[in-house]
mmCIF file with all atom_site columns, C-alpha atoms in Angstrom:
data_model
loop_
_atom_site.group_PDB
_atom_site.id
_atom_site.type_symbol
_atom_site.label_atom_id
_atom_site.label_alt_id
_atom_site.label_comp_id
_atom_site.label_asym_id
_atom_site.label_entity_id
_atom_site.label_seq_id
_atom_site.pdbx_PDB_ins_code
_atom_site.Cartn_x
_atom_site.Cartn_y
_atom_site.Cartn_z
_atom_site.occupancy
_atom_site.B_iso_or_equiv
_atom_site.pdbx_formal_charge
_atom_site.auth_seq_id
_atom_site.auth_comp_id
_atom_site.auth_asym_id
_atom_site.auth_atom_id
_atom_site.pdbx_PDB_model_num
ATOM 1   C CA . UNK A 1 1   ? 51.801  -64.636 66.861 1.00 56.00 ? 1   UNK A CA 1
ATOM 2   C CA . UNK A 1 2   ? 54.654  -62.896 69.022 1.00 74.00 ? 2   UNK A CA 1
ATOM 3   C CA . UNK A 1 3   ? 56.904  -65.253 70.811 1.00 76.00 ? 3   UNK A CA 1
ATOM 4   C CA . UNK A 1 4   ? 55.702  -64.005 74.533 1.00 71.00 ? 4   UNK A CA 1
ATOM 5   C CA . UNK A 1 5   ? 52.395  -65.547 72.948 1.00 73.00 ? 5   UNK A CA 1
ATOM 6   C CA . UNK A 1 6   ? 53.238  -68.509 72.147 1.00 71.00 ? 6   UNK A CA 1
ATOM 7   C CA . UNK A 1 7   ? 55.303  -68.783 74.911 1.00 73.00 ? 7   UNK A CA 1
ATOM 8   C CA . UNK A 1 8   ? 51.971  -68.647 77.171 1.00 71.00 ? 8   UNK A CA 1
ATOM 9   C CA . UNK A 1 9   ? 50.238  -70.520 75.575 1.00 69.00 ? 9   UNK A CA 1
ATOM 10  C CA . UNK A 1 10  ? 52.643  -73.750 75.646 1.00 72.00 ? 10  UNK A CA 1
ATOM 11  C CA . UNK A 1 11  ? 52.589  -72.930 79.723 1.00 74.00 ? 11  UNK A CA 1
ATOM 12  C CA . UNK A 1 12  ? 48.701  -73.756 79.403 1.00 73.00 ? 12  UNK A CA 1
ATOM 13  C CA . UNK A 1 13  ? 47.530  -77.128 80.494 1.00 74.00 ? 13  UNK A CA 1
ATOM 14  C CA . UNK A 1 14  ? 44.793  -78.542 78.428 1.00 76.00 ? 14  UNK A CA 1
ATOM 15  C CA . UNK A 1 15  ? 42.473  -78.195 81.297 1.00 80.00 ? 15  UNK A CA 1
ATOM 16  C CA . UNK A 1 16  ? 43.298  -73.958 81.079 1.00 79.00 ? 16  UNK A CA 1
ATOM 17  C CA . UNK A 1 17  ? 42.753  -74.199 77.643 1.00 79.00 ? 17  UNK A CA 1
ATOM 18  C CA . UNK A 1 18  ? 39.375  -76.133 77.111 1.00 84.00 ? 18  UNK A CA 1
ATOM 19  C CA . UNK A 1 19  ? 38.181  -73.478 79.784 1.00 85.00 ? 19  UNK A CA 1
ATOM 20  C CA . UNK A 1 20  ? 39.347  -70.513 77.709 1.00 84.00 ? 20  UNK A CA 1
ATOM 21  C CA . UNK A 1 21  ? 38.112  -72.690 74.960 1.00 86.00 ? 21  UNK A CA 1
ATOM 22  C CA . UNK A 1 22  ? 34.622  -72.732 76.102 1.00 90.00 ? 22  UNK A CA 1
ATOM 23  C CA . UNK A 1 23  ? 34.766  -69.173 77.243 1.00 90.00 ? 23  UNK A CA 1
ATOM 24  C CA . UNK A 1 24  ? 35.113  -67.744 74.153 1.00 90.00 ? 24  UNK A CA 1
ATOM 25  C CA . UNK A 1 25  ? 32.737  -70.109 72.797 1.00 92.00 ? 25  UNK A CA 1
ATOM 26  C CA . UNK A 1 26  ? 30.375  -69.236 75.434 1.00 91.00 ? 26  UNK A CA 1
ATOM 27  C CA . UNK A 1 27  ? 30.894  -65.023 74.649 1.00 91.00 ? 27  UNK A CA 1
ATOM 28  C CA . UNK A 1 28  ? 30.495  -65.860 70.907 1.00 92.00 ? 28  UNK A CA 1
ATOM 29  C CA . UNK A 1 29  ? 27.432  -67.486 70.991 1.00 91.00 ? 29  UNK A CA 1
ATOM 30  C CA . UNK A 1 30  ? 26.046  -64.723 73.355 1.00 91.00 ? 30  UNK A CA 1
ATOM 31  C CA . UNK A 1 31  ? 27.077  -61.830 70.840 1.00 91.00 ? 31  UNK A CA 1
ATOM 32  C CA . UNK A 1 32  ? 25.761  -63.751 68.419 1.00 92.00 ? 32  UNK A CA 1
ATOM 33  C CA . UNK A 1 33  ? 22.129  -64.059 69.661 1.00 93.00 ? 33  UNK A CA 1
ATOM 34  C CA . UNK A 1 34  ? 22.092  -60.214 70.598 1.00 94.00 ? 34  UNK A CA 1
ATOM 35  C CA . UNK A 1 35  ? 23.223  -60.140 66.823 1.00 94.00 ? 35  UNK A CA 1
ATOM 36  C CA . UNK A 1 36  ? 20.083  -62.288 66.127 1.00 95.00 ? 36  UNK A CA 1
ATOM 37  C CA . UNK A 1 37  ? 18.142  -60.381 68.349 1.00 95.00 ? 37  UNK A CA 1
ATOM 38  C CA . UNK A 1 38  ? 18.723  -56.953 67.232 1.00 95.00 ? 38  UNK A CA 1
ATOM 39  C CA . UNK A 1 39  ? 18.398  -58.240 63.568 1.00 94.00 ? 39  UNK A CA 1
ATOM 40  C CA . UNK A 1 40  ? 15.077  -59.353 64.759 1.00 96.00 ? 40  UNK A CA 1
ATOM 41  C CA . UNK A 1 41  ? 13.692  -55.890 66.045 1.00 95.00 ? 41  UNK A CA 1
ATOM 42  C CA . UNK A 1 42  ? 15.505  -54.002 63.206 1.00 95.00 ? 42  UNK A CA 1
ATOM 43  C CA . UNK A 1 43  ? 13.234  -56.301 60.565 1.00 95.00 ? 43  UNK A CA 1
ATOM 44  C CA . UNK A 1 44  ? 10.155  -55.366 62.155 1.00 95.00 ? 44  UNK A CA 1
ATOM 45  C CA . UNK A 1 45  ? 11.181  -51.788 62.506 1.00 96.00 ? 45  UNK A CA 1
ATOM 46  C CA . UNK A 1 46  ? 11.715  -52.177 58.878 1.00 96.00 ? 46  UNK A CA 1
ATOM 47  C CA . UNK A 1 47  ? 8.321   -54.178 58.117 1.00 95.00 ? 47  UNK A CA 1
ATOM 48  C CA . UNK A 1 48  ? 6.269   -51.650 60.302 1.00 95.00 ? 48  UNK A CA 1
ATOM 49  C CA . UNK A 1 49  ? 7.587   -48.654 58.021 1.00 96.00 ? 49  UNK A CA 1
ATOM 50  C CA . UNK A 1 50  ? 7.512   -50.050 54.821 1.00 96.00 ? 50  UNK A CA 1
ATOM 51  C CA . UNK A 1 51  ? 3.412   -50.623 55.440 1.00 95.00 ? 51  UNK A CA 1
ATOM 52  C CA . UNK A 1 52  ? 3.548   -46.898 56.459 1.00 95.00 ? 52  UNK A CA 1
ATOM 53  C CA . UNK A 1 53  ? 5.335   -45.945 53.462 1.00 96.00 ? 53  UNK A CA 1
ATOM 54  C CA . UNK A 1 54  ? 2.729   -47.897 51.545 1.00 95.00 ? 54  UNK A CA 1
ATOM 55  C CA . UNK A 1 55  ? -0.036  -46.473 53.535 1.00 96.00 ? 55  UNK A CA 1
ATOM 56  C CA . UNK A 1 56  ? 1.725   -42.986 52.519 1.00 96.00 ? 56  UNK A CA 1
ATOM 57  C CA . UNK A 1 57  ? 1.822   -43.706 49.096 1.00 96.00 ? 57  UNK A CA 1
ATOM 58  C CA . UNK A 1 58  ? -1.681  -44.766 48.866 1.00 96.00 ? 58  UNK A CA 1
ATOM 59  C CA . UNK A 1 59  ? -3.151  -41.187 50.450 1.00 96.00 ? 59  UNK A CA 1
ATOM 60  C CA . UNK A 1 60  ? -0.862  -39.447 48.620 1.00 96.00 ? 60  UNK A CA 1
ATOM 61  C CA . UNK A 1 61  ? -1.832  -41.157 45.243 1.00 95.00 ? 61  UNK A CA 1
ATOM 62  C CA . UNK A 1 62  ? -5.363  -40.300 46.143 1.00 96.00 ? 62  UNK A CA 1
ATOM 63  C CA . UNK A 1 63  ? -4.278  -36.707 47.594 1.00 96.00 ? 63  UNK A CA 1
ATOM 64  C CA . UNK A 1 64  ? -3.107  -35.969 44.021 1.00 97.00 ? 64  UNK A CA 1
ATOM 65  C CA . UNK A 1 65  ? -5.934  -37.393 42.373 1.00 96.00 ? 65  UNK A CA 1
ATOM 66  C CA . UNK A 1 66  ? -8.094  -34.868 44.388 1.00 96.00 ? 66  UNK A CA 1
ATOM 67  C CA . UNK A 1 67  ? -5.897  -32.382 43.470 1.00 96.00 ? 67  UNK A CA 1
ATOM 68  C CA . UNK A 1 68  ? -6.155  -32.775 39.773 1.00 95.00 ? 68  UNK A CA 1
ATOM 69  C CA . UNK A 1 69  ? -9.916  -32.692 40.100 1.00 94.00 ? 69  UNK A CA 1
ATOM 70  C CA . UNK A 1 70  ? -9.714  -29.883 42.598 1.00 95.00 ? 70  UNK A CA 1
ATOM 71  C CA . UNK A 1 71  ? -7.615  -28.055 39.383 1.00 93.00 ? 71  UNK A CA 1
ATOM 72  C CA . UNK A 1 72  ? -9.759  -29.166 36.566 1.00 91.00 ? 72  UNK A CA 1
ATOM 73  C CA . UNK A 1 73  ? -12.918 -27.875 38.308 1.00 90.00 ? 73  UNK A CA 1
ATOM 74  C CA . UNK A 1 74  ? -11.012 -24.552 39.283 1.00 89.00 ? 74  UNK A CA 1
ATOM 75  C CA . UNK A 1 75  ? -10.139 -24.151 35.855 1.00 86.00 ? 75  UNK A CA 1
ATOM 76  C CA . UNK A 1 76  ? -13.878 -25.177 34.598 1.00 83.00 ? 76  UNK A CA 1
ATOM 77  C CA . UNK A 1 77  ? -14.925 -22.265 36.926 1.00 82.00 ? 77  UNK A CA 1
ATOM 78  C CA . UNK A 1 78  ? -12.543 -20.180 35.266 1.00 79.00 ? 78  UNK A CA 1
ATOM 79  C CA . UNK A 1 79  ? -13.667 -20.820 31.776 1.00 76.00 ? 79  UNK A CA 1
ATOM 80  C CA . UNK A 1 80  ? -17.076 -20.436 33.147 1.00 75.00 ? 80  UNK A CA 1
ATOM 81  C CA . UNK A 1 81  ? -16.504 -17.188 34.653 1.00 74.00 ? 81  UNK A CA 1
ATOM 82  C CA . UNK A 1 82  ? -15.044 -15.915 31.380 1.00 76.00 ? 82  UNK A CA 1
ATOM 83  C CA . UNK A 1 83  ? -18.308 -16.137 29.536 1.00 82.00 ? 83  UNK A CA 1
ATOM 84  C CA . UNK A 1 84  ? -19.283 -12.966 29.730 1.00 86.00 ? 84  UNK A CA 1
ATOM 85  C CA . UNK A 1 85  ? -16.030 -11.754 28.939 1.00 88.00 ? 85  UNK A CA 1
ATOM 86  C CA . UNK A 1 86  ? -15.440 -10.297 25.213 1.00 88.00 ? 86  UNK A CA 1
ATOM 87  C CA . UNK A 1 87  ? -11.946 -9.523  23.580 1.00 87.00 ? 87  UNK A CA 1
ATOM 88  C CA . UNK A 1 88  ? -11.145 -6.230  21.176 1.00 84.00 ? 88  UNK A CA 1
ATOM 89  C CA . UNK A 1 89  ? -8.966  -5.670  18.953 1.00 81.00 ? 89  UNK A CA 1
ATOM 90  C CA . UNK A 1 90  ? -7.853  -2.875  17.170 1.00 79.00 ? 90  UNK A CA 1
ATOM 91  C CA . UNK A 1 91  ? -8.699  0.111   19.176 1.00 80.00 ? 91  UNK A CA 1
ATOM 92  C CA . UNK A 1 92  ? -5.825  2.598   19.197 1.00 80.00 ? 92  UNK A CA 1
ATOM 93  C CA . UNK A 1 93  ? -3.586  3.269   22.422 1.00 80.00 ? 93  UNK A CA 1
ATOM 94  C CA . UNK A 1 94  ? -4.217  6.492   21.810 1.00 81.00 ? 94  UNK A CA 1
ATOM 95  C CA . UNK A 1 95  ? -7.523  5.865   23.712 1.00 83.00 ? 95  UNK A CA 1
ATOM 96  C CA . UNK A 1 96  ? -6.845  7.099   27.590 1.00 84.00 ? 96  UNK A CA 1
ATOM 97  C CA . UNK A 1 97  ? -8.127  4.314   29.746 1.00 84.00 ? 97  UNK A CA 1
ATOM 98  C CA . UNK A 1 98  ? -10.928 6.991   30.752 1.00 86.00 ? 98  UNK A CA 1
ATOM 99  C CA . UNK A 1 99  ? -12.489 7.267   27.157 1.00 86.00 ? 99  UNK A CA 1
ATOM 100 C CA . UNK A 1 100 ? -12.014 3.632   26.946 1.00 88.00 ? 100 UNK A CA 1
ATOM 101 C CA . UNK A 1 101 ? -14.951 2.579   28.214 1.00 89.00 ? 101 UNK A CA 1
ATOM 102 C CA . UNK A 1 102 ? -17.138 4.724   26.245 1.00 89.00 ? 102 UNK A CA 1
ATOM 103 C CA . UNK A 1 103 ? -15.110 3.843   22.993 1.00 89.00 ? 103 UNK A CA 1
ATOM 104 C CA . UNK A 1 104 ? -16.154 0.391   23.115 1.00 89.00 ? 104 UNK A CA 1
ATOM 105 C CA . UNK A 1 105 ? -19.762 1.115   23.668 1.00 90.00 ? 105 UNK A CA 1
ATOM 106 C CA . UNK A 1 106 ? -19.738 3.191   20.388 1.00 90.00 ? 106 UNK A CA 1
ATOM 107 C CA . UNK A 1 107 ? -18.332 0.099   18.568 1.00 88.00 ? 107 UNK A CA 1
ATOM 108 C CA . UNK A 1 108 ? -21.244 -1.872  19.896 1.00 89.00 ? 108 UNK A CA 1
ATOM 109 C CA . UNK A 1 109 ? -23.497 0.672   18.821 1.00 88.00 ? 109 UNK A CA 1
ATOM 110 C CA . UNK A 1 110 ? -22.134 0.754   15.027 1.00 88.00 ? 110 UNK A CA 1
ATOM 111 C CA . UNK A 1 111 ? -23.041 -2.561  15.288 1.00 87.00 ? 111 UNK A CA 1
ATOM 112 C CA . UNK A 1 112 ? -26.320 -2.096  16.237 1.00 86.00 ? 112 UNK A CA 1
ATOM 113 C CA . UNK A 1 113 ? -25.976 -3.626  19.704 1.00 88.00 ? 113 UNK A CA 1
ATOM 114 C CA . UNK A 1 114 ? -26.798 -1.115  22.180 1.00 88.00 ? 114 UNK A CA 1
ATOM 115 C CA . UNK A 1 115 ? -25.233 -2.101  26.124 1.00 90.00 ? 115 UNK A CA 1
ATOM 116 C CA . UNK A 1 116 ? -25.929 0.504   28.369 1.00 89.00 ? 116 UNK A CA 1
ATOM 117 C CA . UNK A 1 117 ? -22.951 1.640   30.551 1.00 90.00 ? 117 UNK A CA 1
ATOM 118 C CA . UNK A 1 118 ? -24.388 -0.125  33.940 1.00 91.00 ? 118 UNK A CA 1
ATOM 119 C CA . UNK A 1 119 ? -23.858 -3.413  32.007 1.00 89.00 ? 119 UNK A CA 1
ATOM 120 C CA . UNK A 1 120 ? -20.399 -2.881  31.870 1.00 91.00 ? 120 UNK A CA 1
ATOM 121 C CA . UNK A 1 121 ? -18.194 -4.282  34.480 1.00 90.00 ? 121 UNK A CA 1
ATOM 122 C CA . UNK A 1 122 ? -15.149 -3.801  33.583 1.00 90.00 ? 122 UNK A CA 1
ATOM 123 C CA . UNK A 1 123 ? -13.076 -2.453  30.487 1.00 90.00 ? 123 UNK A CA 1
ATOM 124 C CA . UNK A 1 124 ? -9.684  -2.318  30.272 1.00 90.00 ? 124 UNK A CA 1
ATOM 125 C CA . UNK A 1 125 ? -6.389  -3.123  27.992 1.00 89.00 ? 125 UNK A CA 1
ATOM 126 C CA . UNK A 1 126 ? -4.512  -6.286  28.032 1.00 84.00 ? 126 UNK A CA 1
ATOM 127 C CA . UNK A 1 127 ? -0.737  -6.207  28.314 1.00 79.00 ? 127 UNK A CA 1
ATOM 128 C CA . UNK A 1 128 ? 0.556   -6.970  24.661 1.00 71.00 ? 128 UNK A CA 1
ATOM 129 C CA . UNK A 1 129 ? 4.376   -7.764  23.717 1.00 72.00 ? 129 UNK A CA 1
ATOM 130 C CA . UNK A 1 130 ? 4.554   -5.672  20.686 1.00 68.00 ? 130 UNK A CA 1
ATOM 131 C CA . UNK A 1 131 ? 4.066   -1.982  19.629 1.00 71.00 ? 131 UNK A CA 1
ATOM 132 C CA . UNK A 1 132 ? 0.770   -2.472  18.338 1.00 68.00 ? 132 UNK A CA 1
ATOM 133 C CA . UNK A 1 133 ? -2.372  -1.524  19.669 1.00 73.00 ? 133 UNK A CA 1
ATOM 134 C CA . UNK A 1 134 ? -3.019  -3.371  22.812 1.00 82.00 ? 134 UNK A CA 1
ATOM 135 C CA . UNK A 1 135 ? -6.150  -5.533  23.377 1.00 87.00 ? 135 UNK A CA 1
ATOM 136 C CA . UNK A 1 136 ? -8.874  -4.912  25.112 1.00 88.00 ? 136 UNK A CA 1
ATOM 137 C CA . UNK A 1 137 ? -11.131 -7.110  27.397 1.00 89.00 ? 137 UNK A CA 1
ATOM 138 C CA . UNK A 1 138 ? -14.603 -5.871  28.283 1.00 91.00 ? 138 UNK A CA 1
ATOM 139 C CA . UNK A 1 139 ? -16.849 -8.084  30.907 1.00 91.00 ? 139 UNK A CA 1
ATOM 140 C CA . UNK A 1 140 ? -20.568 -7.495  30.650 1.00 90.00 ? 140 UNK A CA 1
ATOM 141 C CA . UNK A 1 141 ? -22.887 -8.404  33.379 1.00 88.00 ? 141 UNK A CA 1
ATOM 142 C CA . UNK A 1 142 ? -25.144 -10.420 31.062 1.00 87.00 ? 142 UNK A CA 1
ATOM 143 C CA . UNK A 1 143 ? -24.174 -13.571 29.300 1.00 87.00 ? 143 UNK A CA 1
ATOM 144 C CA . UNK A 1 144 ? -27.003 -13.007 26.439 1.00 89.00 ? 144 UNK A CA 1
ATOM 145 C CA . UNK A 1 145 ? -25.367 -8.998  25.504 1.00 89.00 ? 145 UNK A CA 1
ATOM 146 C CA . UNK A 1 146 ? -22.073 -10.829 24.716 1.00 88.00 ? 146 UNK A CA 1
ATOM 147 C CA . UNK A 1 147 ? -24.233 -13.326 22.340 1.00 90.00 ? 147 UNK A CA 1
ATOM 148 C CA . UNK A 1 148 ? -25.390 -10.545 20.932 1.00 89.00 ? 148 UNK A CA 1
ATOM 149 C CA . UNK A 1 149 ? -22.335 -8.893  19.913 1.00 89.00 ? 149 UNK A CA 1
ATOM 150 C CA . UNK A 1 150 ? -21.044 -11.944 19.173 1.00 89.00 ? 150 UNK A CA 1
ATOM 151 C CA . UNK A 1 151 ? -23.589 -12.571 16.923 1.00 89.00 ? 151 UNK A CA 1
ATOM 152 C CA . UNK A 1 152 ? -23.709 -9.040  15.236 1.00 87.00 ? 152 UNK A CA 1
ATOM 153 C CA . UNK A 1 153 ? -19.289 -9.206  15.403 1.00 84.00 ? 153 UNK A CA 1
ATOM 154 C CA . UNK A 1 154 ? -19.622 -9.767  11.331 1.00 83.00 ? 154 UNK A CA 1
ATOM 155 C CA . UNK A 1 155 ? -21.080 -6.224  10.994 1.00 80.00 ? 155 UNK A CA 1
ATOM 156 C CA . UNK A 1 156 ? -17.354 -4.982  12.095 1.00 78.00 ? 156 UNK A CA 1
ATOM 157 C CA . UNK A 1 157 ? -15.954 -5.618  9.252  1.00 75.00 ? 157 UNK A CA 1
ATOM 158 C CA . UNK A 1 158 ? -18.159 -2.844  7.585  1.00 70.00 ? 158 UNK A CA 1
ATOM 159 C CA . UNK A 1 159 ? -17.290 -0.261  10.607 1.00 68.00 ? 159 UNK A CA 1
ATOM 160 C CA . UNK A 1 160 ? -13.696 0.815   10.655 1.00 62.00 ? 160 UNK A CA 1
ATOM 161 C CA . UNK A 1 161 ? -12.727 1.107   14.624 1.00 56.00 ? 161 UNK A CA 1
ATOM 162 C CA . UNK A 1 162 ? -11.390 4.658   13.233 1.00 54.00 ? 162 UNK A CA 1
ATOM 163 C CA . UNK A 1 163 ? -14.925 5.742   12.452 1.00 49.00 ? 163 UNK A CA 1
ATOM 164 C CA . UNK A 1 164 ? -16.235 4.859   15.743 1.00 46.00 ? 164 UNK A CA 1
ATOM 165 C CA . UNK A 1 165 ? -14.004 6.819   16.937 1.00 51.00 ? 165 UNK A CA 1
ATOM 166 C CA . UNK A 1 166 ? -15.029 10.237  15.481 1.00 50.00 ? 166 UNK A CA 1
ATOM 167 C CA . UNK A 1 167 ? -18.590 10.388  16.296 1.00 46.00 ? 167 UNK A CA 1
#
């Protein structure tokens, strides 16, 4: 302490000093219970969001349970959706898109599976990363034609795709 301090403080009578004394005692202990106090309300501030959190946590568990099953059925759909779908391969690019459809139809009938064109809804090429001949997907309006190709699709192998394409 600095001399002017301690100087003061020897000029105190006891009587000054247990009243400074108690004082300070007296401003402690009230900073201390609005300490305590604010401790108090920050702890149930802190209780009160940690059951939200867990409340949170709970929906969103569930949320992204429903989510998954939301996906699985989507995809089920999907795959369901697909069933009438057929993939080709082998047909030349040379094919324009509007002989395409027709194309197909022939290798169907070589195969002695005869689709009539209203059947057809939809016949196009898939996009392919190499230089070979692109794929194609034809959708048929009837599940039981594409069981029937599928079930006369051995018969290709005793009809080049390049004889289908000359008649």
């Amino acid at each position: 302490m600095s001399a002017y301090t301690l100087a003061a403080l020897k000029k105190l009578s006891k009587e000054d000093m247990s009243v400074i004394i108690m004082d300070l005692q007296d401003r402690v202990d009230k900073g201390l219970t609005k300490l305590y106090q604010e401790v108090q309300e920050l702890n149930a501030k802190l209780e009160k969001q940690e059951g939200e959190l867990a409340v949170s946590k709970l929906v969103n568990s569930k949320l992204i349970a429903r989510l998954n099953a939301v996906e699985k059925q989507a995809y089920s759909n999907e795959q369901y959706s697909r069933k009438e779908c057929l993939e080709l391969s082998g047909l030349h690019n040379t094919i324009s898109d509007e002989n395409l459809e027709s194309t197909v139809l022939k290798v169907f009938s070589k195969i002695n599976v005869n689709i009539s064109p209203v059947n057809v809804q939809a016949c196009h090429r898939l996009s392919s990363r190499g230089n070979g001949p692109k794929k194609v997907i034809i959708k048929l309006s009837r599940r039981k034609e594409v069981m029937e190709v599928l079930a006369n699709k051995s018969n290709l192998k005793n009809v080049g795709l390049e004889d289908s394409l000359e008649d």
